[in-house]
mmCIF file of C-alpha atoms (C1' of nucleotides) in Angstrom:
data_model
loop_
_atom_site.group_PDB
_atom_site.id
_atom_site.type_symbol
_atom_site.label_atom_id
_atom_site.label_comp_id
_atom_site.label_asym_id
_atom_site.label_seq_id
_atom_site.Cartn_x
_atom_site.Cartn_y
_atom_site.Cartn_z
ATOM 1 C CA UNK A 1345 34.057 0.396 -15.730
ATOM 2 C CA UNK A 1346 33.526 3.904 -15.297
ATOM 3 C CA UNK A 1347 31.433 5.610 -12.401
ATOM 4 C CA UNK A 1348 27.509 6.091 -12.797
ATOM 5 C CA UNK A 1349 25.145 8.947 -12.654
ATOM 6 C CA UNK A 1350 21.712 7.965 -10.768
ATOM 7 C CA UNK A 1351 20.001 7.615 -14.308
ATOM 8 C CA UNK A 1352 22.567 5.316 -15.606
ATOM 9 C CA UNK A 1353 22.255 3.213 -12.632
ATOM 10 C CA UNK A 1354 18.596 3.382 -12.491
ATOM 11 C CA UNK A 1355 17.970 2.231 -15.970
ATOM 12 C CA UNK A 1356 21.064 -0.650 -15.743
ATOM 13 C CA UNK A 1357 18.968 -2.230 -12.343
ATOM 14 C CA UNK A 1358 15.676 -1.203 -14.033
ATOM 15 C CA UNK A 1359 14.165 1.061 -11.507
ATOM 16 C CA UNK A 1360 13.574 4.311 -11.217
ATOM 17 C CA UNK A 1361 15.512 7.106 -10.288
ATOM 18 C CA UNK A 1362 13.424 8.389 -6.938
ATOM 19 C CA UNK A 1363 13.232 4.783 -5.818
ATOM 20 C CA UNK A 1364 17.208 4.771 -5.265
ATOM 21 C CA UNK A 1365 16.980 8.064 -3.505
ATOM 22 C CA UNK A 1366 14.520 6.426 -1.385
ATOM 23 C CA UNK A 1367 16.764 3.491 -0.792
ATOM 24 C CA UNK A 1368 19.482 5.848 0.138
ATOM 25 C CA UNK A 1369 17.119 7.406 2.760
ATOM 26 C CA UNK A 1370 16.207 4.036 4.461
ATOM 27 C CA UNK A 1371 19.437 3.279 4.259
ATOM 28 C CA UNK A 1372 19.647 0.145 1.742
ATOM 29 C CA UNK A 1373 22.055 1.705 -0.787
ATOM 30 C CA UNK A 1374 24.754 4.106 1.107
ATOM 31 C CA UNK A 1375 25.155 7.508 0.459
ATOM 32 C CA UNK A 1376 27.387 7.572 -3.032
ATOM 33 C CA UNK A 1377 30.066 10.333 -3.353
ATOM 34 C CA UNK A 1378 29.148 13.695 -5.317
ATOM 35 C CA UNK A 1379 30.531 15.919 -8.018
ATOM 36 C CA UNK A 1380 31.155 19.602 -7.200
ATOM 37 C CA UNK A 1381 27.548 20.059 -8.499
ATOM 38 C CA UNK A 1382 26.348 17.666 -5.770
ATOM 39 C CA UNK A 1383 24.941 14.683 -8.179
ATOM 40 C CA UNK A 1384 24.997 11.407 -6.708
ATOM 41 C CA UNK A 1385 28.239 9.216 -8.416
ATOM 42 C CA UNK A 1386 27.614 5.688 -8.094
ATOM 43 C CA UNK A 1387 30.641 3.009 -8.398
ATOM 44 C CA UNK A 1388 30.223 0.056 -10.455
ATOM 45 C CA UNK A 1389 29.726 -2.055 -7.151
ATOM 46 C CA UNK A 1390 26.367 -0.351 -6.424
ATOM 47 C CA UNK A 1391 24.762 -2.111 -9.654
ATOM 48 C CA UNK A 1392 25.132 -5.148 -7.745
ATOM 49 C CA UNK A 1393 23.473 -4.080 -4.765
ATOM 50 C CA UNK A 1394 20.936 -2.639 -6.280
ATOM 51 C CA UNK A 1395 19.965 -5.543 -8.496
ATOM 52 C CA UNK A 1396 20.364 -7.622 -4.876
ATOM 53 C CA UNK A 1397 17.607 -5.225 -3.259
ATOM 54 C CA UNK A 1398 15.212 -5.703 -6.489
ATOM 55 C CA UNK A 1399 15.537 -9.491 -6.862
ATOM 56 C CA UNK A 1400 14.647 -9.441 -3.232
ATOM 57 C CA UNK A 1401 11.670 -7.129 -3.553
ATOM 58 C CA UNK A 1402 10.177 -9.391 -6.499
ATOM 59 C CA UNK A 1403 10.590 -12.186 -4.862
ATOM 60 C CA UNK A 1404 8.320 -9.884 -1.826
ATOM 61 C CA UNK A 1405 10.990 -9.860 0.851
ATOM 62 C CA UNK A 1406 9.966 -7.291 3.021
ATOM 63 C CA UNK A 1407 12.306 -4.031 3.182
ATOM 64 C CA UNK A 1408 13.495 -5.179 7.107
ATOM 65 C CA UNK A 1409 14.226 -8.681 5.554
ATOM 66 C CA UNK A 1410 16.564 -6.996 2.684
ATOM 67 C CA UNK A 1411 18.286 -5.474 5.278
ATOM 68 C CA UNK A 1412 19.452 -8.369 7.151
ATOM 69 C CA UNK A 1413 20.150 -10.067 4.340
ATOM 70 C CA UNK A 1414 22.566 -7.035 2.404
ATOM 71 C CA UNK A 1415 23.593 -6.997 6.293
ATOM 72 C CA UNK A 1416 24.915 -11.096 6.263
ATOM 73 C CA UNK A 1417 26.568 -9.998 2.093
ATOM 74 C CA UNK A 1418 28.523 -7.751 3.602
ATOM 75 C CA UNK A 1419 29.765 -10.089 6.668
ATOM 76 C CA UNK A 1420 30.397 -13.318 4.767
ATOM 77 C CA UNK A 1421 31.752 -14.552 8.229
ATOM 78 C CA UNK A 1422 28.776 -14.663 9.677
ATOM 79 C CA UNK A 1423 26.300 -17.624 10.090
ATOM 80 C CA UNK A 1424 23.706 -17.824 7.347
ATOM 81 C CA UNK A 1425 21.156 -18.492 9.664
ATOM 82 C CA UNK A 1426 19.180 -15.601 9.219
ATOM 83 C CA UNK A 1427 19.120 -15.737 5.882
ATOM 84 C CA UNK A 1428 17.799 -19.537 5.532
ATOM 85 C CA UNK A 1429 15.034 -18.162 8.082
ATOM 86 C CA UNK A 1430 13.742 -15.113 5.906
ATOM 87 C CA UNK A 1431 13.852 -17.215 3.096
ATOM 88 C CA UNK A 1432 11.220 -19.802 4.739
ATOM 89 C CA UNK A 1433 8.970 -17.281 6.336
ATOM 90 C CA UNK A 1434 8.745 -15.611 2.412
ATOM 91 C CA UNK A 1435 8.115 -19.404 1.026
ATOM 92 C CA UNK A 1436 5.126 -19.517 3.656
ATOM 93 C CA UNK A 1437 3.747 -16.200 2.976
ATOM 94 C CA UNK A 1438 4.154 -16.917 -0.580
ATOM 95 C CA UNK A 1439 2.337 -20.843 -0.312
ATOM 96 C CA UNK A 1440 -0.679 -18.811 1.913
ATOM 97 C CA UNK A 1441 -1.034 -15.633 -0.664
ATOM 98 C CA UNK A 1442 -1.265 -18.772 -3.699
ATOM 99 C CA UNK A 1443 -3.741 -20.754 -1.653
ATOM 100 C CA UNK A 1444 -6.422 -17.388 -0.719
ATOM 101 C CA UNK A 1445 -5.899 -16.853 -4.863
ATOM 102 C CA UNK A 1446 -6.471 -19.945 -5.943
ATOM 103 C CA UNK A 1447 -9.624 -19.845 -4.345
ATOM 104 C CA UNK A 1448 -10.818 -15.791 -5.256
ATOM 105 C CA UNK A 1449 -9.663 -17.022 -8.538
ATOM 106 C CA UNK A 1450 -12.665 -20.516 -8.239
ATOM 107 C CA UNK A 1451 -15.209 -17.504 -7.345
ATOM 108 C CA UNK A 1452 -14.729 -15.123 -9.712
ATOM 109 C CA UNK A 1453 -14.632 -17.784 -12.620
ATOM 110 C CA UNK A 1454 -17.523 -18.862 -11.569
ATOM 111 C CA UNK A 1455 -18.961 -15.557 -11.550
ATOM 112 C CA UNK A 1456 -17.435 -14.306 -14.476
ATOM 113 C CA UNK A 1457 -18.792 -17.678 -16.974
ATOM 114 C CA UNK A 1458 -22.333 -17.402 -15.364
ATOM 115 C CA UNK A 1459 -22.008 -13.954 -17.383
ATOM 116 C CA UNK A 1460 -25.082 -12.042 -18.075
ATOM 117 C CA UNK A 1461 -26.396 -9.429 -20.525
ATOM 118 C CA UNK A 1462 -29.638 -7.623 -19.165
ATOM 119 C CA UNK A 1463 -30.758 -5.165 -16.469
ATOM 120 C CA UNK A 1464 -28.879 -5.269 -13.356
ATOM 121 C CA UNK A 1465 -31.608 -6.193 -11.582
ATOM 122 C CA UNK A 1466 -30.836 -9.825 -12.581
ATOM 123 C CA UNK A 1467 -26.897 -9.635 -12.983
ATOM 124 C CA UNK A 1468 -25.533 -12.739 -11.694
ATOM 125 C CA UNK A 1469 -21.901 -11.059 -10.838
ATOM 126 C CA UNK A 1470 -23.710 -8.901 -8.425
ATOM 127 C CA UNK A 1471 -25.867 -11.596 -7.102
ATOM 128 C CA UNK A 1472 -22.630 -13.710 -6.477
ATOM 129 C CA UNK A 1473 -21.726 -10.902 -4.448
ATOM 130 C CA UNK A 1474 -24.523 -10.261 -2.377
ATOM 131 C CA UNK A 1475 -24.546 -14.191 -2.157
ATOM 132 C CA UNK A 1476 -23.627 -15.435 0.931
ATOM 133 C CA UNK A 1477 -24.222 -18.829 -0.256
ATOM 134 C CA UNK A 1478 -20.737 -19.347 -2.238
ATOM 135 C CA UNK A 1479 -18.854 -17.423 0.398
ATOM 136 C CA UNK A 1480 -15.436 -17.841 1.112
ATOM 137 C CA UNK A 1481 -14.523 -19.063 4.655
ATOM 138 C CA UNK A 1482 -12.749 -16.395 6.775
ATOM 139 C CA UNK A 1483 -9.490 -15.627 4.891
ATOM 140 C CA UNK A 1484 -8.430 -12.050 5.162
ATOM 141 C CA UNK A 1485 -8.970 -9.972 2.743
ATOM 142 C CA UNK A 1486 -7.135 -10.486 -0.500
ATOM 143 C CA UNK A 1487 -5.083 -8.111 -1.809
ATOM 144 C CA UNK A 1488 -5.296 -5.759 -5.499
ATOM 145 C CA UNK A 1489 -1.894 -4.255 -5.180
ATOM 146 C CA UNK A 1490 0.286 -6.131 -7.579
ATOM 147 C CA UNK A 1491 1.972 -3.389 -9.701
ATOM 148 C CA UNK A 1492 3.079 -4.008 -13.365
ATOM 149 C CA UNK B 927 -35.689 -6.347 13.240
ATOM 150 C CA UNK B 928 -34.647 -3.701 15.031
ATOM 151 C CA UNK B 929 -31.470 -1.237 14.371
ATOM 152 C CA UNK B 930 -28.231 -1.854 15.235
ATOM 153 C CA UNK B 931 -25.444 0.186 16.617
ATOM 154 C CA UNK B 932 -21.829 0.214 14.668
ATOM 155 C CA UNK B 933 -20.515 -2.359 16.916
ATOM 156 C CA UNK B 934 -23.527 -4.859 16.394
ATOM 157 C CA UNK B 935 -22.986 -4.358 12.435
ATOM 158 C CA UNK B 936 -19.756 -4.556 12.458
ATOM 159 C CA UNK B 937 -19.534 -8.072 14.402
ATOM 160 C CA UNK B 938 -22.495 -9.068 12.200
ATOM 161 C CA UNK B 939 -20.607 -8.866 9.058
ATOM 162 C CA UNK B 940 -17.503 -9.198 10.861
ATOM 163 C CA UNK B 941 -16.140 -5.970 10.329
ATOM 164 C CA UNK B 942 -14.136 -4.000 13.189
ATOM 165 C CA UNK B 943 -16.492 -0.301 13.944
ATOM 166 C CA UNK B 944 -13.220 1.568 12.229
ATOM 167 C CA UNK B 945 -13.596 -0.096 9.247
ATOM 168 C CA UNK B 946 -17.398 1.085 8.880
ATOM 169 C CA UNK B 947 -16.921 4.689 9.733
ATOM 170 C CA UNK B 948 -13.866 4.501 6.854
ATOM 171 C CA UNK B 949 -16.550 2.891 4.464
ATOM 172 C CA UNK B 950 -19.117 5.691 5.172
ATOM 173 C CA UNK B 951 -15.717 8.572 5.003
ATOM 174 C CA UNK B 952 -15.244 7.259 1.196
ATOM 175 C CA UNK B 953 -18.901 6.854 0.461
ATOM 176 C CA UNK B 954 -19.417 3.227 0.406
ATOM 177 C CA UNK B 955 -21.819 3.091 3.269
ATOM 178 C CA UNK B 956 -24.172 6.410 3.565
ATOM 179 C CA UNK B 957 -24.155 8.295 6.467
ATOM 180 C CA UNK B 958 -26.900 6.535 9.337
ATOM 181 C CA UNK B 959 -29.263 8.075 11.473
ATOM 182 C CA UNK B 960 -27.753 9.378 14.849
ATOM 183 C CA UNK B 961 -29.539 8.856 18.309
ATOM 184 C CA UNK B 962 -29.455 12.208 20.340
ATOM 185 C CA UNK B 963 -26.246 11.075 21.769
ATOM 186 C CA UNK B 964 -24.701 11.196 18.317
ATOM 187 C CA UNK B 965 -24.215 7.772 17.664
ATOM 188 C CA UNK B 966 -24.871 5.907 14.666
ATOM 189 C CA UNK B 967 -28.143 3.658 13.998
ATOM 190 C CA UNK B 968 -28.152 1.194 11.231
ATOM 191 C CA UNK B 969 -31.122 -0.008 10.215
ATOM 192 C CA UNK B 970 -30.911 -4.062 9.128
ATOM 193 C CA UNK B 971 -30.656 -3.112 5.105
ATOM 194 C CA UNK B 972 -26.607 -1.467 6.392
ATOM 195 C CA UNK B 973 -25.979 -5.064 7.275
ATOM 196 C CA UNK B 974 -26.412 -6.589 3.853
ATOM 197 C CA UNK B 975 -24.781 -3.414 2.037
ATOM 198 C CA UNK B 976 -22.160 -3.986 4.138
ATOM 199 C CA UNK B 977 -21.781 -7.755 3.675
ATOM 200 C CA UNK B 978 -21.609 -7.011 0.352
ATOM 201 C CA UNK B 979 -18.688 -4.576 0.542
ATOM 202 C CA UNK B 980 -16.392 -7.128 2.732
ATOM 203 C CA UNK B 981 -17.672 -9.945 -0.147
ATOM 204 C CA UNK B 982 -15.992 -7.945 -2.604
ATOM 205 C CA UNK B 983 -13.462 -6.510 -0.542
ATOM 206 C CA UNK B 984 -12.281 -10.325 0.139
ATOM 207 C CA UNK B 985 -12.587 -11.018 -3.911
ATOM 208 C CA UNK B 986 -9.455 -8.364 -4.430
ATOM 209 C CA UNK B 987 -12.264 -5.445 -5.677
ATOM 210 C CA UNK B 988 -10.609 -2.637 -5.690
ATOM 211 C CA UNK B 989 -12.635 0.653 -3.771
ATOM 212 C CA UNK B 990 -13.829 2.060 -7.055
ATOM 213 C CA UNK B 991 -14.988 -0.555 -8.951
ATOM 214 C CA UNK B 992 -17.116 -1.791 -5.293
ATOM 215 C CA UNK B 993 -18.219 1.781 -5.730
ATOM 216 C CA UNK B 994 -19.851 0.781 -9.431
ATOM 217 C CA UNK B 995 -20.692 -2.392 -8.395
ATOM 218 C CA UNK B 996 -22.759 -0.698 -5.568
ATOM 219 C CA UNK B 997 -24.241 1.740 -7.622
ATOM 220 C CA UNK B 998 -25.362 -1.268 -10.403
ATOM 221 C CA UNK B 999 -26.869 -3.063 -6.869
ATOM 222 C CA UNK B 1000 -28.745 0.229 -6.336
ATOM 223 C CA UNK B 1001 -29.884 0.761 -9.919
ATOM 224 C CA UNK B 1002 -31.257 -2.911 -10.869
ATOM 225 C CA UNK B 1003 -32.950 -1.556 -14.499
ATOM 226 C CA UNK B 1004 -29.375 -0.308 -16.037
ATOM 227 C CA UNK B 1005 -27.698 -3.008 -18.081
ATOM 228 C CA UNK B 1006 -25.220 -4.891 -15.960
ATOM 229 C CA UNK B 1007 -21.908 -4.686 -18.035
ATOM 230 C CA UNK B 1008 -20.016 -2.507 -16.290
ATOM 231 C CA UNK B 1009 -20.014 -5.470 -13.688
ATOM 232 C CA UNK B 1010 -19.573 -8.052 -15.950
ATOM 233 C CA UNK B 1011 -16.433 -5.912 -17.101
ATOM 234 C CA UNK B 1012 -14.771 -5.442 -13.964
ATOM 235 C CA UNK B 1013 -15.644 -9.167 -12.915
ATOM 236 C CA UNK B 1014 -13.409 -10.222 -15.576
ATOM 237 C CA UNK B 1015 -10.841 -7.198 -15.091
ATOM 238 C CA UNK B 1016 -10.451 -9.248 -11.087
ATOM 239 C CA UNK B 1017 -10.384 -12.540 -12.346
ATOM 240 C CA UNK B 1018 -7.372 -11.362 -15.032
ATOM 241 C CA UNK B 1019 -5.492 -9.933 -12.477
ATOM 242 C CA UNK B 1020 -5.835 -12.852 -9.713
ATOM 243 C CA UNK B 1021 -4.462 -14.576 -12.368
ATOM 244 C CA UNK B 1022 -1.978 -12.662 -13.048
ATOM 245 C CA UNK B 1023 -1.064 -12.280 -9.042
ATOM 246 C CA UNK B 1024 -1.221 -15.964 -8.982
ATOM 247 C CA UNK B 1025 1.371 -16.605 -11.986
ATOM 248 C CA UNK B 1026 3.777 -14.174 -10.862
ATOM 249 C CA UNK B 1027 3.265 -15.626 -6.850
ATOM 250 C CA UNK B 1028 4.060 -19.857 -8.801
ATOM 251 C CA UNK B 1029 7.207 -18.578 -9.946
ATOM 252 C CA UNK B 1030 8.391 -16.775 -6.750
ATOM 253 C CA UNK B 1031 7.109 -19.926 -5.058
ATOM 254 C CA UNK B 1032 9.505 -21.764 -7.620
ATOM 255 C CA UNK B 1033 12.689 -19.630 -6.846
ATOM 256 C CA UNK B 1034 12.074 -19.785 -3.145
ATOM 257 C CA UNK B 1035 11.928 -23.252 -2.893
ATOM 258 C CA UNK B 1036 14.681 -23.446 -4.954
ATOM 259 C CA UNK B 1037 16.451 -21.400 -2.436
ATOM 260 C CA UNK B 1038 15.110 -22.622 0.607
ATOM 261 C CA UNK B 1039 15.451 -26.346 -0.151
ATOM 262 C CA UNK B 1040 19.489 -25.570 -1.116
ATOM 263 C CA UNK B 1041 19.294 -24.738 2.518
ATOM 264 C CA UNK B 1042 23.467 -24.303 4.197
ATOM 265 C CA UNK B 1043 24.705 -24.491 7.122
ATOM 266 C CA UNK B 1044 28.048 -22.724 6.982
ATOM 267 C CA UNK B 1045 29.328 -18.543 6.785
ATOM 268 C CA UNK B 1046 27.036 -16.492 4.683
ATOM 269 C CA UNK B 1047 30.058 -16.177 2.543
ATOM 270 C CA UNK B 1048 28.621 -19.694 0.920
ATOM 271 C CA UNK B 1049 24.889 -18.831 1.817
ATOM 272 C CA UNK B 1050 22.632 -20.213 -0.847
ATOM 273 C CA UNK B 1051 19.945 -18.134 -0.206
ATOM 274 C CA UNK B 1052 22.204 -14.772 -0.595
ATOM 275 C CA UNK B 1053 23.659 -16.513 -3.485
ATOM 276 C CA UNK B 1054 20.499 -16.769 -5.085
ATOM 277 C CA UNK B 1055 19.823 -13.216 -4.564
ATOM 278 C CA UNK B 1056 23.041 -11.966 -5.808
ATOM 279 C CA UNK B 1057 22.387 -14.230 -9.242
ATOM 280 C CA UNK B 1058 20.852 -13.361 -12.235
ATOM 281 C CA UNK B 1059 21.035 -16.359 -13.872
ATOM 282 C CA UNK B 1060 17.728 -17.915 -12.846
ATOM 283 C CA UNK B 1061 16.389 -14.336 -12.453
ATOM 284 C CA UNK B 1062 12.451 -14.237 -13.050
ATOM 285 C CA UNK B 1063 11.740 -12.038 -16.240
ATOM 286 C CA UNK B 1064 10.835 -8.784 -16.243
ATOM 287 C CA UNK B 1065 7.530 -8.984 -13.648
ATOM 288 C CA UNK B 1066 6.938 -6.628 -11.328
ATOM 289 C CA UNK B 1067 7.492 -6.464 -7.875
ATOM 290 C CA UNK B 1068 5.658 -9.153 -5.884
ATOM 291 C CA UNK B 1069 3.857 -7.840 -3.047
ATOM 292 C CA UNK B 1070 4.433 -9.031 0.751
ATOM 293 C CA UNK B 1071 0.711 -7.451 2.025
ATOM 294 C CA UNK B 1072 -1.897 -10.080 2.373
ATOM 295 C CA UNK B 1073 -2.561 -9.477 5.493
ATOM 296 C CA UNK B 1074 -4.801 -11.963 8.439
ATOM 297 C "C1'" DC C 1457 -22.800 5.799 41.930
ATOM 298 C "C1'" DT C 1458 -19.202 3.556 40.095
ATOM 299 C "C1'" DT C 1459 -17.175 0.671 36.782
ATOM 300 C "C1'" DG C 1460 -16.074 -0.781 32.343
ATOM 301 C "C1'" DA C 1461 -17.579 -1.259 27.679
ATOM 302 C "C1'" DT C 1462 -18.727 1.205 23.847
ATOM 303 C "C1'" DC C 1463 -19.110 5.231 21.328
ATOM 304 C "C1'" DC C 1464 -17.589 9.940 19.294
ATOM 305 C "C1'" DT C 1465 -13.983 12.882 16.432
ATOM 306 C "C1'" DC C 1466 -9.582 13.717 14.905
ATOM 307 C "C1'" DT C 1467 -4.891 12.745 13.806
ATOM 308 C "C1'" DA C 1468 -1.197 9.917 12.580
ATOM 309 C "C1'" DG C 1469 0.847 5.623 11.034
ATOM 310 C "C1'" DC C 1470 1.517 1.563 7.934
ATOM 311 C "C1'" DC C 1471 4.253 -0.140 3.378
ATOM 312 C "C1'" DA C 1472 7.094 0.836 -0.474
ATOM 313 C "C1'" DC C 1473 7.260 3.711 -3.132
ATOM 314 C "C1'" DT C 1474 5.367 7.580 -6.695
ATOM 315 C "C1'" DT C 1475 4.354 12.148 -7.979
ATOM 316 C "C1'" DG C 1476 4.900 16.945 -8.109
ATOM 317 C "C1'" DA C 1477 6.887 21.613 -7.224
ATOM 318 C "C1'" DA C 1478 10.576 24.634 -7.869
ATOM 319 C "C1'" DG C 1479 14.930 25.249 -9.072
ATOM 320 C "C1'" DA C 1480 20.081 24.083 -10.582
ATOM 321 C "C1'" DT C 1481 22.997 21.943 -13.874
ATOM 322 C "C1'" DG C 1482 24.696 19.556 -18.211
ATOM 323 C "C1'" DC C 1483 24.945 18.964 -23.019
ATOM 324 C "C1'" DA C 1484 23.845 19.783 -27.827
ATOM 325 C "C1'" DT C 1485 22.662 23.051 -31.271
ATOM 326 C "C1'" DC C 1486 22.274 27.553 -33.554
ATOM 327 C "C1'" DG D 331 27.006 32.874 -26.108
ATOM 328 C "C1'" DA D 332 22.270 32.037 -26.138
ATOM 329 C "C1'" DT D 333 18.625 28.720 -26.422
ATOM 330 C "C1'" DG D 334 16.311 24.649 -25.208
ATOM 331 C "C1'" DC D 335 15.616 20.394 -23.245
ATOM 332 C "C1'" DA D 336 16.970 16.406 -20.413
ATOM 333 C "C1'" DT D 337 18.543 15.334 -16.136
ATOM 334 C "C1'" DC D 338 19.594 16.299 -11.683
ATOM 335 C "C1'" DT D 339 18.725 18.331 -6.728
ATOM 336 C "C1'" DT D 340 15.616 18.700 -2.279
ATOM 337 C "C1'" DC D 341 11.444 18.523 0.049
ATOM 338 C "C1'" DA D 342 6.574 17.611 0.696
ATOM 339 C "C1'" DA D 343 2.580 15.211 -0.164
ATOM 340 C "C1'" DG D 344 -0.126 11.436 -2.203
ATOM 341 C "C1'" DT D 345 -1.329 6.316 -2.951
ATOM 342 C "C1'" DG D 346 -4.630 2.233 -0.956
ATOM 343 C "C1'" DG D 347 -7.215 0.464 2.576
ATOM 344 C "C1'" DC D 348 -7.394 0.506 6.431
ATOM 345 C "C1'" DT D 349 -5.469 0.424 11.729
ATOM 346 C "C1'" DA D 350 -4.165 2.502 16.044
ATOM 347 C "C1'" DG D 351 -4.172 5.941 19.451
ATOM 348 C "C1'" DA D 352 -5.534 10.248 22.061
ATOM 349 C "C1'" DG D 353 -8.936 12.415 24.619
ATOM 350 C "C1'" DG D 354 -13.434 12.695 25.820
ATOM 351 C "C1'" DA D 355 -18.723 11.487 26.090
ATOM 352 C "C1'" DT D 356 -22.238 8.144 26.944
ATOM 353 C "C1'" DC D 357 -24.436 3.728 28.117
ATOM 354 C "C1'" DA D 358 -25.796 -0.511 30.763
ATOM 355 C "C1'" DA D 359 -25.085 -3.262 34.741
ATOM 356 C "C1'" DG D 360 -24.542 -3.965 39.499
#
DNA sequence: CTTGATCCTCTAGCCACTTGAAGATGCATC
DNA sequence: GATGCATCTTCAAGTGGCTAGAGGATCAAG
C-alpha cells in the first residue's frame, strides 16, 4: 500500500481534512513526514488510527479518554484497566443522556399531537411551555448538538 | 408583588444571575429597569418569561427557535405554526439523538460486559475500537455534552 | 464601621471541531 | 508553456450556550 496525501486519508476514515490537522495539533495523530513541498504524507498505519479516534468519538468518548486509550494501543503491555474504566463511565453517560431523552421525547409528543391550527394566543405548544404543570423534574438541560 | 433583583429571579426559576445577563446579551430577556446603583430590577412578568426560556431550554430548543417561540408568546393573534413546526422539528431530532444514543448504548455494553483482565494487548474494549466489523453505520458523531 | 454577600462590566475559557482568508502547489488540458 | 481548477499550506476566528474569573462598587446586617 502506497503512502497517503491528507485528502486520501480523510475521505478513506471519512472525515474531513481540517479535522486531522486538528488531531495532529492536540496531538492524537503524530506529525506525518512531508514532501519537499511540505504536504503532510501519511503511511498506511495512520488509517487505522484514525478510524480508532472516530469509532471512539461516535461512540462520544471524550477527546482525553481517546487519548488514554490510543495511549494503552500503543503499550499492549500494559494493564487494560483504564480502558475497561472509560468504557463504563461512557456506558453511564450514555444510559443518563437516553433516560433525560426519553423523557423530552414524552413532552414534546405530547405537545406536538395536542397540535393546533389558530392564533397563537391559544397554541397549545406554547402553552406546554409556559406550563409549569407538565414540567420536567430538575434534569439539566438537554442538549441540541447532535451533528449529522 | 414586588420586583426582584437578578439573584431573586434567577433562584426563582432556578437560573444562576450569569445565565440571565447572557439571556438579555442575545435578546431573549429585554433589558430591566436599573436602580440608581445600576443594578437590574425585574418586575414579576421577567420571572415567567424566564421560566419559559429554561422550559424550553431543558426540551433541547435551540436559541433561535426559543427566540420565535417567544415572539409567537408575545404576539398571541398570529397563527401558531411556526411553533407547531419547530415542536415537531425537536421531537424528530430527540428521536433521532435517542436512536443513535440505543445503539452506542448497544456497542458499549457489548464492550463493557466483554470486560478483561489481562495486557491491553488482549483488551476488549481497545479491540472493539480498533474493529470495524460491528462498526455502527454511517451516524454521526455522538455527543459527550449533557451536562448536570 | 466593618464584614461578607451580592452586584456591576468585561474578558476569556469550554468542547470538538468548522469556516474562512490568503497564498503555494499539483495535475490536466489547450 | 500557459491556463485553470482542485488540493494543499498556515493561521485566525467562529460555533453554541453558557461558565468562570478579575477587579471593583454597593448593599444589608451587626
Amino acid at each position: 500500500m502506497p503512502p497517503h496525501s491528507i485528502g486520501e486519508l480523510a475521505s478513506l476514515a471519512d472525515v474531513k481534512p481540517p479535522t486531522i490537522r486538528f488531531y495532529e495539533q492536540i496531538g492524537l495523530m503524530p506529525a506525518p513526514r512531508r514532501t519537499a513541498s511540505d504536504r503532510r504524507v501519511y503511511e498506511p498505519e495512520a488509517v487505522a488510527r484514525l478510524a480508532f479516534i472516530k469509532h471512539a468519538r461516535q461512540l462520544g468518548f471524550p477527546v482525553e479518554a481517546i487519548r488514554t486509550l490510543l495511549d494503552l494501543a500503543d503499550h499492549p503491555e500494559r494493564s487494560c484497566g483504564d480502558a475497561n474504566r472509560l468504557a463504563q463511565q461512557q456506558l453511564a453517560a450514555v444510559e443518563q443522556k437516553l433516560s433525560l431523552l426519553a423523557s423530552l421525547r414524552t413532552e414534546l409528543s405530547r405537545m406536538v399531537s395536542a397540535g393546533c391550527d389558530g392564533p397563537a394566543g391559544e397554541c397549545r405548544v406554547i402553552e406546554s411551555l409556559s406550563d409549569h404543570g407538565h414540567c420536567l423534574g430538575d434534569h439539566g438541560p438537554a442538549d441540541s448538538t447532535i451533528r449529522s
